[in-house]
CSV table of C-alpha atoms in Angstrom, one decimal:
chain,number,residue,atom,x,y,z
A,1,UNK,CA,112.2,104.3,115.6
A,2,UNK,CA,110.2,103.9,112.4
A,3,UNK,CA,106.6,103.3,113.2
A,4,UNK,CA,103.8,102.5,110.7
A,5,UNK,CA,100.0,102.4,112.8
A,6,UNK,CA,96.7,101.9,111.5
A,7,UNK,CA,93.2,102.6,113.0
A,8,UNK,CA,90.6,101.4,113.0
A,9,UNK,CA,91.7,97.8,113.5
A,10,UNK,CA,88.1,96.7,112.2
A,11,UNK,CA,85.4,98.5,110.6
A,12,UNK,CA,82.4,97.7,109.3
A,13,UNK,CA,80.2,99.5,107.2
A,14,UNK,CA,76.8,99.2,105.3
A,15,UNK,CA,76.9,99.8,101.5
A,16,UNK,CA,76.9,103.1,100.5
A,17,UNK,CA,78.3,104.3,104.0
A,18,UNK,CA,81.2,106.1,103.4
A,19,UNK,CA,84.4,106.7,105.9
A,20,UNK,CA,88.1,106.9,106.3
A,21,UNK,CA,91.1,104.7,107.0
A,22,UNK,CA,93.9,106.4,108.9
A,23,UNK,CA,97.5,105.7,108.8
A,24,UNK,CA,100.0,107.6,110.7
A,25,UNK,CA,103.7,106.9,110.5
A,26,UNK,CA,107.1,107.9,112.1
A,27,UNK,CA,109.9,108.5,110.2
A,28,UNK,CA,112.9,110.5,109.9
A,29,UNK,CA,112.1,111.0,106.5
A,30,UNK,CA,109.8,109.5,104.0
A,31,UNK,CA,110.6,108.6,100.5
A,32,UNK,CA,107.1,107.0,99.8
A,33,UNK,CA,103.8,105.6,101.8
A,34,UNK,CA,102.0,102.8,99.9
A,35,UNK,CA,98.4,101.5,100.3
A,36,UNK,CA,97.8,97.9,99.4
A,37,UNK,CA,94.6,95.8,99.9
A,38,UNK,CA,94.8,91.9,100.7
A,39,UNK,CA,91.8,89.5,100.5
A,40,UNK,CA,91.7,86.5,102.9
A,41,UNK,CA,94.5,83.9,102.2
A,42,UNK,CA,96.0,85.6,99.4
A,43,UNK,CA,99.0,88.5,98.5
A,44,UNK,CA,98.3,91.7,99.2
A,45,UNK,CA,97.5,94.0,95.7
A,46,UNK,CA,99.0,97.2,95.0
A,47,UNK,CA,96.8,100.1,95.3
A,48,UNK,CA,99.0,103.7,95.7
A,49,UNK,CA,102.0,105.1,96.2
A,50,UNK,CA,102.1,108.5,97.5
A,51,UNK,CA,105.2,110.7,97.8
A,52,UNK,CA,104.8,114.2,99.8
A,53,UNK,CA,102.4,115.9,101.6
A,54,UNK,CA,99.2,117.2,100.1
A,55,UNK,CA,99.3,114.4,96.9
A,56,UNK,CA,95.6,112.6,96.3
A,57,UNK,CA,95.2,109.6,94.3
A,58,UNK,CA,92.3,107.9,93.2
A,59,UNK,CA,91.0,104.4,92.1
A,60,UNK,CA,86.9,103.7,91.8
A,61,UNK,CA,85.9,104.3,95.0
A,62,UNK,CA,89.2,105.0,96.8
A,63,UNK,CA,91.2,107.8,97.3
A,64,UNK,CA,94.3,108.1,99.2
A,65,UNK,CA,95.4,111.3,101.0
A,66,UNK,CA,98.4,112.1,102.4
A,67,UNK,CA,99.9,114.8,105.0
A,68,UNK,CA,103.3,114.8,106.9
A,69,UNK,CA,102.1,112.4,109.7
A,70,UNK,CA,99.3,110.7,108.3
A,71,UNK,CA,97.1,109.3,105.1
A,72,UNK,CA,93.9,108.5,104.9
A,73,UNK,CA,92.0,106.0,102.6
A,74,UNK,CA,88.6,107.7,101.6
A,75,UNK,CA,86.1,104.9,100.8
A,76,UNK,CA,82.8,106.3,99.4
A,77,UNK,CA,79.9,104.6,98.7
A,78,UNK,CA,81.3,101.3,99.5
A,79,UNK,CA,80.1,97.7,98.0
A,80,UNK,CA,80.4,94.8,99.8
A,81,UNK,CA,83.3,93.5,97.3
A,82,UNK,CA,85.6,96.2,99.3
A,83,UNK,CA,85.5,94.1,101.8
A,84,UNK,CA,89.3,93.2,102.5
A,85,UNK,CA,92.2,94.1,105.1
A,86,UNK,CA,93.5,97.6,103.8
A,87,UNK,CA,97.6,97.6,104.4
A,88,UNK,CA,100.2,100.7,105.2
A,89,UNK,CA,103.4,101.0,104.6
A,90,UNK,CA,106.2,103.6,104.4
A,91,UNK,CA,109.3,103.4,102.9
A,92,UNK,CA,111.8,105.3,105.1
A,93,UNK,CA,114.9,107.5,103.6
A,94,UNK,CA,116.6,106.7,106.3
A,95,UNK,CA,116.5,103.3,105.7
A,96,UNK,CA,120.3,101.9,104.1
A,97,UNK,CA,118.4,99.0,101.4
A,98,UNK,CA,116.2,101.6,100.2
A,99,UNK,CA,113.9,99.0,99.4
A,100,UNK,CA,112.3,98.0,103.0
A,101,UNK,CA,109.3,98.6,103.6
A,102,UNK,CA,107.6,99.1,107.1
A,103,UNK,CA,103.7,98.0,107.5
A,104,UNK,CA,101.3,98.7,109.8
A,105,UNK,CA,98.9,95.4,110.9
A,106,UNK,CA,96.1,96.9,108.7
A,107,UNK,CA,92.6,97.5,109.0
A,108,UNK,CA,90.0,94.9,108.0
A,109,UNK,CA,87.3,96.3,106.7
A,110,UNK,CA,83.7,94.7,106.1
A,111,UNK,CA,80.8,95.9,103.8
A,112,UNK,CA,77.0,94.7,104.7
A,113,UNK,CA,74.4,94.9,101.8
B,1,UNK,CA,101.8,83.2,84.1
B,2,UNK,CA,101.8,86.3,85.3
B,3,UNK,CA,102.9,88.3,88.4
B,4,UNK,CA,104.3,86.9,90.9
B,5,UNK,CA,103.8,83.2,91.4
B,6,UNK,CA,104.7,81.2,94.0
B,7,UNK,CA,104.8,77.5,95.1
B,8,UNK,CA,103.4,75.6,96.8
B,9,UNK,CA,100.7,77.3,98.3
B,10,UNK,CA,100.2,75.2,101.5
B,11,UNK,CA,103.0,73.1,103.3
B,12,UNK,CA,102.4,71.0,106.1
B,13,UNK,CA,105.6,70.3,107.6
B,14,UNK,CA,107.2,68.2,110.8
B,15,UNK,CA,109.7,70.1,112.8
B,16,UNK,CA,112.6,67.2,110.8
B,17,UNK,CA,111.8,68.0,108.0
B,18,UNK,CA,113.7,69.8,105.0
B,19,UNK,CA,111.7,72.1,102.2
B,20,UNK,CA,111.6,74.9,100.3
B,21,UNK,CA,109.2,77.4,98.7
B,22,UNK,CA,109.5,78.9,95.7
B,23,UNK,CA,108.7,82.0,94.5
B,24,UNK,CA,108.7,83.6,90.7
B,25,UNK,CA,108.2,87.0,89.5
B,26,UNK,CA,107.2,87.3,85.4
B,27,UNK,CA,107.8,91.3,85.5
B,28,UNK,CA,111.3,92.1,84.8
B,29,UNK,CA,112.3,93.2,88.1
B,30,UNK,CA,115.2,93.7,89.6
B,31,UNK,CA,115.0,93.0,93.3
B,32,UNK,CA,113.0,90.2,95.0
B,33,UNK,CA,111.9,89.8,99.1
B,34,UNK,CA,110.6,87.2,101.6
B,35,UNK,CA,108.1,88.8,104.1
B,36,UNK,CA,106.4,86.4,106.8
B,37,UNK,CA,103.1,87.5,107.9
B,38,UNK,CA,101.5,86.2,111.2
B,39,UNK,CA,97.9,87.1,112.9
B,40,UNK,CA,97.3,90.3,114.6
B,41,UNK,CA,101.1,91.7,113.4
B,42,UNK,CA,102.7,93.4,110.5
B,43,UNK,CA,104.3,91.7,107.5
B,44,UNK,CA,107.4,91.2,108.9
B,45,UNK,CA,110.8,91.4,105.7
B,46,UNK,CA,113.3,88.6,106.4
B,47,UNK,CA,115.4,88.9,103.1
B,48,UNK,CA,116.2,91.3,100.4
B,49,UNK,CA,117.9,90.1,97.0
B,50,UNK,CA,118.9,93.2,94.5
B,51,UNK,CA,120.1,91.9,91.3
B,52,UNK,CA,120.6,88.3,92.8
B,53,UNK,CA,122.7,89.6,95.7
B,54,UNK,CA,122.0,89.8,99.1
B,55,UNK,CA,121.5,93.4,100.8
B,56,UNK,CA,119.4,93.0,103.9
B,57,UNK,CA,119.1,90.5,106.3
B,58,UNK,CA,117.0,91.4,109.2
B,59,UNK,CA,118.3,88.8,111.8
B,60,UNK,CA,116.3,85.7,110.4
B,61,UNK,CA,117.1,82.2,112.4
B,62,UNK,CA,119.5,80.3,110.4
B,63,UNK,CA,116.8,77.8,110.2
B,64,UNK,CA,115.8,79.5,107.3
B,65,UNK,CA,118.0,80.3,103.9
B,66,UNK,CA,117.5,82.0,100.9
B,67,UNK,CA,118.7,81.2,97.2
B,68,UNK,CA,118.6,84.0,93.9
B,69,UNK,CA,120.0,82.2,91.6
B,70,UNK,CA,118.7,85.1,88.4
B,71,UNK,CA,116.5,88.0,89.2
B,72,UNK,CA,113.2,86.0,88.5
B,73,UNK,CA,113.2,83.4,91.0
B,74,UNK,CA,114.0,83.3,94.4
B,75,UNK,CA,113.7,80.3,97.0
B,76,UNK,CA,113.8,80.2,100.8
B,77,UNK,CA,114.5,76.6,102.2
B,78,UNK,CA,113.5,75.7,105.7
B,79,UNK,CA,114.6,72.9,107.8
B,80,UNK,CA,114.1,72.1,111.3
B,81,UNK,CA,111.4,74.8,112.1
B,82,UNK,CA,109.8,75.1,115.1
B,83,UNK,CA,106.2,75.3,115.7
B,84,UNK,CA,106.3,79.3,115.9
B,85,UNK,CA,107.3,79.5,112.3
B,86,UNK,CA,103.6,78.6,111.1
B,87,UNK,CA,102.5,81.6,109.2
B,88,UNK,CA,101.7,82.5,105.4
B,89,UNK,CA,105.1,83.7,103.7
B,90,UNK,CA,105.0,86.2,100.6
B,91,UNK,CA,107.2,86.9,97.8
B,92,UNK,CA,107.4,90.2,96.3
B,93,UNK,CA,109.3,92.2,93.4
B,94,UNK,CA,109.9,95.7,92.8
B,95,UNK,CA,111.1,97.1,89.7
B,96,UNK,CA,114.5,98.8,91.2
B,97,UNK,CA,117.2,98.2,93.9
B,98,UNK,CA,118.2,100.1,96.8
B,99,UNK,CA,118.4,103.3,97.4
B,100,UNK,CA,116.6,104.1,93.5
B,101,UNK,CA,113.8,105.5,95.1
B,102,UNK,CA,110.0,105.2,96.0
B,103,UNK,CA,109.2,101.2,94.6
B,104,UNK,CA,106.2,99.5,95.1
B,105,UNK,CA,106.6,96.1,95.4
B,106,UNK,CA,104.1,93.3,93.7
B,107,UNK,CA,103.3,90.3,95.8
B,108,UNK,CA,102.5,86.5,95.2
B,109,UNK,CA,99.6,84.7,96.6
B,110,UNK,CA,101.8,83.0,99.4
B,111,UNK,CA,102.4,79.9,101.3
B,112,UNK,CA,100.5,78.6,104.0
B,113,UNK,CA,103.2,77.2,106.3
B,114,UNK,CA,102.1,75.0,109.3
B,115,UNK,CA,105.1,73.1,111.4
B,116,UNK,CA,103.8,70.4,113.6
């Protein structure tokens, strides 16, 4: 089965403090992984999309990793404005819409000054 | 407007009652989705529209439909919902269909549901 899980489930960091996100999925095979923040009581916003193992992206202070059984989300030298729930998802092969996508529950993350 | 819009953005309901949300996406896209997201679990995908046509259903109560009536708008309508259905439910657009390849999909702001 198809499996999407995040860790921490809560982290919380003072500013400048930097640490990791992890995000480690089960598929049969993976046709992309996706990194999306969401603020409280809004949409979550598009950060990466990451296709095969050993690609990086980065964004200000993120960067997004990605092996064959797990991503991480690099956050260095965080500000409290990064506070937000950080969401995974994979996007299967195996999967017949080609279009689903399957999310882990997240990790909230919150910055102290 | 841009994005993805969507409307309203809270709904207080009675378990009667008949509504609908709305959702619009200002990006050219070509397929749309309903996600519901509850505390402590994942988003959870309840329809997929490609090109205004159904291609995944993922055993959603009858309870609630779906409508594409073009590629920019898509509408779920509810009626008689049961207390369990409270929850904030998202819209989101990606640029291509099924099985086009790795898609990331943009998301409105949502709607807060409650059903009393």
């Amino acid at each position: 089965e198809d499996q999407v899980t995040q860790s921490p489930e809560a982290l919380r960091l003072q500013e400048g403090e930097s640490s990791s996100l992890n995000c480690s999925y089960t598929v049969s095979g993976l046709r992309g992984l996706f990194w999306y923040r969401q603020d409280p009581g809004k949409g979550p916003e598009f950060l990466f999309t990451l296709y095969s193992a050993g690609e990086e992206k980065e964004k200000e202070r993120l960067k997004a990793t990605l092996t064959k059984k797990e991503s991480f989300l690099h956050i260095t030298a965080p500000k409290p404005e990064d506070s937000a729930t950080y969401l995974c998802a994979v996007q299967p092969l195996s999967n017949q819409a080609g279009t689903a996508l399957i999310f882990g529950k997240g990790t909230t993350l919150s910055v102290s000054s | 407007e841009t994005g993805v819009t969507q409307t309203p953005r809270h709904l207080v309901m009675g378990m009667t009652n008949k509504k609908s949300l709305k959702c619009e996406q200002h990006l050219g896209h070509n397929a749309m989705y309903w996600y519901k997201q509850s505390a402590k679990k994942p988003l959870e995908l309840m329809f997929v529209y490609s090109l205004e046509e159904r291609v995944e259903n993922n055993s959603v109560p009858s309870r609630f439909s779906p409508e594409c009536p073009n590629s920019s708008h898509l509408f779920l309508h509810l009626h008689t919902l049961q207390p369990e259905d409270s929850a904030l439910y998202l819209c989101a657009s990606s640029q291509d269909g099924p099985g086009q390849g790795a898609d990331e999909q943009y998301f409105g702001p949502g709607t807060r549901l409650t059903v009393t």
